[in-house]
PDB file of C-alpha atoms in Angstrom:
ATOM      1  CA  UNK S   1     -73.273  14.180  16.795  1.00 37.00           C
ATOM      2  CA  UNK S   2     -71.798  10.812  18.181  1.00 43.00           C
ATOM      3  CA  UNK S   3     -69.237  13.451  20.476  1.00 45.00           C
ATOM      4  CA  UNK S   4     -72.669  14.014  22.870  1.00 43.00           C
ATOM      5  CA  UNK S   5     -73.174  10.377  23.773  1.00 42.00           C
ATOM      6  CA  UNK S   6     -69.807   9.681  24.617  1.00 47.00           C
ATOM      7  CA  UNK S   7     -70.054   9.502  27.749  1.00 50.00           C
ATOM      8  CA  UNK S   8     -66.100   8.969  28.376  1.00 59.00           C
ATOM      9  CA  UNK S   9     -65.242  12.588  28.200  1.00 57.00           C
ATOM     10  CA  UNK S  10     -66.308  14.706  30.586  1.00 60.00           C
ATOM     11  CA  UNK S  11     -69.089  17.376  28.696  1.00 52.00           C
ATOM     12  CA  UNK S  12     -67.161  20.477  28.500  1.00 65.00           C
ATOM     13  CA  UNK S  13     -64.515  18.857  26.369  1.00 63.00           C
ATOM     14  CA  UNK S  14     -67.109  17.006  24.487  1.00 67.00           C
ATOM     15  CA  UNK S  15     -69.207  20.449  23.624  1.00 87.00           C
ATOM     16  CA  UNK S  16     -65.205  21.871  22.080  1.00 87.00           C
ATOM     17  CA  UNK S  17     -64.793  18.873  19.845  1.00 87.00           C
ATOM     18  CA  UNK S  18     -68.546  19.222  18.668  1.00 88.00           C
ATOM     19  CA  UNK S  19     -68.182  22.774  17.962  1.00 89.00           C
ATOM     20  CA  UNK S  20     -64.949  21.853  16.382  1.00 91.00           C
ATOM     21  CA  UNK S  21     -66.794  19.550  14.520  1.00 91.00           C
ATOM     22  CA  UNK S  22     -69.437  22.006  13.676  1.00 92.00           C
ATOM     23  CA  UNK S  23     -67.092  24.986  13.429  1.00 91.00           C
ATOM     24  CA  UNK S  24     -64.973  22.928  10.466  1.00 92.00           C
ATOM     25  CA  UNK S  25     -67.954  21.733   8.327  1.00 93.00           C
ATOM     26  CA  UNK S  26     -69.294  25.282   8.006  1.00 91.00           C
ATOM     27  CA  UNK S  27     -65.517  26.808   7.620  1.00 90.00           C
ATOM     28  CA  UNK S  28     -65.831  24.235   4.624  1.00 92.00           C
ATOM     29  CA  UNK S  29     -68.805  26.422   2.666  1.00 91.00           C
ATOM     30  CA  UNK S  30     -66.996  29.395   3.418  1.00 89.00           C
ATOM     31  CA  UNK S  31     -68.147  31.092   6.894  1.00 89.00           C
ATOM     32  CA  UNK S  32     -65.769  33.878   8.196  1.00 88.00           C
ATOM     33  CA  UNK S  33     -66.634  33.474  11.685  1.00 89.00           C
ATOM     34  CA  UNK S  34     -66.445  29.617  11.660  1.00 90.00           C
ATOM     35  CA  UNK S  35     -63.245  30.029   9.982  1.00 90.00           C
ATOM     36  CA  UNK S  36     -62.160  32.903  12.770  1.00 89.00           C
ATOM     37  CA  UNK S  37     -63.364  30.396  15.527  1.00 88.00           C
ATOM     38  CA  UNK S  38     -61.628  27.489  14.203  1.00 92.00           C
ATOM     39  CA  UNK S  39     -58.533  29.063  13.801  1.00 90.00           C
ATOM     40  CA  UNK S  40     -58.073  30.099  16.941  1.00 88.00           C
ATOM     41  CA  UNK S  41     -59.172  27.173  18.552  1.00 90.00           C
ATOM     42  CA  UNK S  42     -56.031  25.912  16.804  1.00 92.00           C
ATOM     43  CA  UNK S  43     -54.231  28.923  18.362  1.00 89.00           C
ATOM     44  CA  UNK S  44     -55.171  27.736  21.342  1.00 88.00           C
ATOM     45  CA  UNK S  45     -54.958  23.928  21.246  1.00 90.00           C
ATOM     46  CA  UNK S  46     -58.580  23.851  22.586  1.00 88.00           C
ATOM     47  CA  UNK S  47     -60.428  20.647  21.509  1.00 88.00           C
ATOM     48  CA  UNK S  48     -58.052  20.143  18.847  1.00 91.00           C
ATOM     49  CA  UNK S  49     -54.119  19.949  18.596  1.00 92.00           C
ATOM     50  CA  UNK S  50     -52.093  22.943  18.604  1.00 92.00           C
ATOM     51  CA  UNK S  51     -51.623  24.213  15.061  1.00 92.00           C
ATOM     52  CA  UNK S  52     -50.035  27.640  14.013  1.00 88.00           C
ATOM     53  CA  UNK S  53     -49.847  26.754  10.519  1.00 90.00           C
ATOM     54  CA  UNK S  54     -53.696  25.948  10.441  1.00 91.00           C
ATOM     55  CA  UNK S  55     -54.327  28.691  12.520  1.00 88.00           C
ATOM     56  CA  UNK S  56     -52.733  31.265  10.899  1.00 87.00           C
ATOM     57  CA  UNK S  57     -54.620  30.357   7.438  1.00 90.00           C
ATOM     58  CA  UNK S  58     -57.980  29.815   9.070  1.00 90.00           C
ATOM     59  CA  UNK S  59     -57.350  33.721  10.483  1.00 86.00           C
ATOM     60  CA  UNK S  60     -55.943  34.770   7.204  1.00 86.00           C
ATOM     61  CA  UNK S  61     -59.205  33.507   5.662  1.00 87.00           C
ATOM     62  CA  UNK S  62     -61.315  35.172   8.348  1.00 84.00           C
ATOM     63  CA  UNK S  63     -60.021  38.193   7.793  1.00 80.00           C
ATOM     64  CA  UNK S  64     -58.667  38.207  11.952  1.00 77.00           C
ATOM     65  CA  UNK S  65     -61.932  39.173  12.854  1.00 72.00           C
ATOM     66  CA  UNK S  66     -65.783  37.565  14.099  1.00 72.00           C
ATOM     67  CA  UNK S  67     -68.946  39.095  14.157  1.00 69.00           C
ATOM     68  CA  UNK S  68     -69.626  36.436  17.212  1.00 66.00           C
ATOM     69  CA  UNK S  69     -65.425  37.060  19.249  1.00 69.00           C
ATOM     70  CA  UNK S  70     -65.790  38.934  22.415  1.00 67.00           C
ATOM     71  CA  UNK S  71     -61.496  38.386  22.840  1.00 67.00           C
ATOM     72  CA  UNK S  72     -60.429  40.819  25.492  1.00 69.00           C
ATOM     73  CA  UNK S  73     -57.021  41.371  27.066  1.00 76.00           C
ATOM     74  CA  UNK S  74     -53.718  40.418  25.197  1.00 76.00           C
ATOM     75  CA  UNK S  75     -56.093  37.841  23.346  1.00 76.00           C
ATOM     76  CA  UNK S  76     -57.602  40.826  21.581  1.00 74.00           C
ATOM     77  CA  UNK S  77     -54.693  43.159  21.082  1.00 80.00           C
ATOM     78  CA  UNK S  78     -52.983  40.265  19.686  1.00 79.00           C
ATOM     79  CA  UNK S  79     -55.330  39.844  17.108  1.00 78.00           C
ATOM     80  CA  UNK S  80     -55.699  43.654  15.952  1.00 78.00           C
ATOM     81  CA  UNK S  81     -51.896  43.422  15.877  1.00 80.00           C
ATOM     82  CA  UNK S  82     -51.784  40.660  13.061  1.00 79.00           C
ATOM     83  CA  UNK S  83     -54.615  41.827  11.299  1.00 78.00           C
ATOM     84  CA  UNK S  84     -53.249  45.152  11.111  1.00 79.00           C
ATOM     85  CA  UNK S  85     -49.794  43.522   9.835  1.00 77.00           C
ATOM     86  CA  UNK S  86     -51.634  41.255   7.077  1.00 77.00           C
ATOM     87  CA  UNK S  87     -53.555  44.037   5.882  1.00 76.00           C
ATOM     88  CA  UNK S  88     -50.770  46.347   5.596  1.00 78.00           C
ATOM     89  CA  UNK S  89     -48.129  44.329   4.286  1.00 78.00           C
ATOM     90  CA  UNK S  90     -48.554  45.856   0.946  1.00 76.00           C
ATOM     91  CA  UNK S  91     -47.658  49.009   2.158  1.00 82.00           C
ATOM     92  CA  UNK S  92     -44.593  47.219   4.737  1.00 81.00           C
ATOM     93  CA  UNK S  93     -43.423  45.600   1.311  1.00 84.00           C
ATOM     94  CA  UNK S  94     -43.136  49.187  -1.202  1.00 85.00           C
ATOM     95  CA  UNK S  95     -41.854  51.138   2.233  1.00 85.00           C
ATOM     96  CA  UNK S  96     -38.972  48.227   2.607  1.00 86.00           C
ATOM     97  CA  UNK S  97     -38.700  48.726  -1.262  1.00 85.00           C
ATOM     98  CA  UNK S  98     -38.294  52.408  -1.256  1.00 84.00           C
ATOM     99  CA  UNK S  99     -35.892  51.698   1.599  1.00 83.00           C
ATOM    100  CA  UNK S 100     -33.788  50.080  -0.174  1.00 81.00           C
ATOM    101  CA  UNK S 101     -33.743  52.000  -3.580  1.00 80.00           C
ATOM    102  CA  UNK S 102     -32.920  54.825  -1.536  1.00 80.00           C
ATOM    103  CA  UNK S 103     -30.173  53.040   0.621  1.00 79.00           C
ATOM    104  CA  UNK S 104     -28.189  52.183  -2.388  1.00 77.00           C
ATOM    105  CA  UNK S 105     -28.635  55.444  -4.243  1.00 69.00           C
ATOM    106  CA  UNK S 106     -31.430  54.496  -7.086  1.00 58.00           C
ATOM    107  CA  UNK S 107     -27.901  54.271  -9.366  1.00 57.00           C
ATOM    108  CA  UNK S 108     -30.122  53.004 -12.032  1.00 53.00           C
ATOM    109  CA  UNK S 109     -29.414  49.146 -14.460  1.00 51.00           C
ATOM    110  CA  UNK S 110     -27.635  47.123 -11.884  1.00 56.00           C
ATOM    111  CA  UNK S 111     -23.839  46.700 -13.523  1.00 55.00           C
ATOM    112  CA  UNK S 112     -24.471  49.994 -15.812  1.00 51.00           C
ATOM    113  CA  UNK S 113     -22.734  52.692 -13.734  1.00 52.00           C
ATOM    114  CA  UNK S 114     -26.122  55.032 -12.857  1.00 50.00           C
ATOM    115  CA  UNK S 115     -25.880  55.467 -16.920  1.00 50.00           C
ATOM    116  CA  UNK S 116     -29.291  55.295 -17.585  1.00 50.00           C
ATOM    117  CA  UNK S 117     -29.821  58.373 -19.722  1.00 51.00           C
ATOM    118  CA  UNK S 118     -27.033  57.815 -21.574  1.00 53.00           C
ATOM    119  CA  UNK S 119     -28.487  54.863 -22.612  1.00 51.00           C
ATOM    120  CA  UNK S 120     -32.244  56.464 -23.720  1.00 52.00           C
ATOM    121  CA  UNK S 121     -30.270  58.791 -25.718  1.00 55.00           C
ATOM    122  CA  UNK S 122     -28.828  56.073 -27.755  1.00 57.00           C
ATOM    123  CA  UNK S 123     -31.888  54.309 -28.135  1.00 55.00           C
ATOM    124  CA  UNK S 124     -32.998  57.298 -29.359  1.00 56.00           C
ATOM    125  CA  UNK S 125     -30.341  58.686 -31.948  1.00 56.00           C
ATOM    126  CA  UNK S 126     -30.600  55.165 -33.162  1.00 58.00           C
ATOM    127  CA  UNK S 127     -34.798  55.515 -34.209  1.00 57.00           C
ATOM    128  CA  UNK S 128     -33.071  58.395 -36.311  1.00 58.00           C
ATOM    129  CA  UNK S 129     -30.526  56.939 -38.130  1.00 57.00           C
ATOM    130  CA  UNK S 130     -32.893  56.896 -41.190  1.00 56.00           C
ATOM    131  CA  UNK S 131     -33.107  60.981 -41.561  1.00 56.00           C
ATOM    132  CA  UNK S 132     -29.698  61.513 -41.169  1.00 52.00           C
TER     133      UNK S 132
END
């Protein structure tokens, strides 16, 4: 509140640190869209200095999105891009998984020469040892 009647900054950048201000303490208790607006404010370096490591978690936590954002331009396709990447890195992660257990040939126990079944068959003959 003490940001208004300061009267050394001109008003516009005293109305960015308020909201800033206003923007954090509600970010605090949990609101998405203070969160979203926060974060890129700190994108942004408005009212606040720049921060991509703040940014990207107070974006994360928004879920990359505001009920309250009219972003338009390379602003907004910038913003479906990365939450489109966060929410799909589960998939990214199993495709660069299969990707890999394809590119070396699934040869089964690192070290064992792809002899997998060999092995369950042992296992097994051994649990009948007993009848023999």
């Amino acid at each position: 509140a003490n940001l208004l009647s300061d009267s050394s900054q001109p008003l516009a950048a005293r109305d960015v640190h308020l909201a800033n201000e206003l923007y954090s303490e509600a970010a605090q208790y949990g609101s998405p869209d203070a969160m979203f607006h926060l974060g890129y404010n700190y994108l942004k370096g408005r009212g606040v200095p720049r921060d991509l490591g703040k940014a990207w978690a107070l974006l994360k936590d928004s879920g990359f999105s505001s009920r309250h954002a009219a972003l338009r331009g390379t602003d907004a396709a910038a913003m479906a891009v990365a939450r489109l990447l966060y929410e799909a890195r589960l998939l990214l992660v199993f495709a660069a998984l299969g990707g890999f257990v394809m590119a070396t040939g699934a040869k089964g126990i690192p070290g064992g020469g792809g002899k997998v079944a060999d092995w369950e068959d042992e296992a097994a003959d051994d649990e009948f040892d007993d009848f023999d």
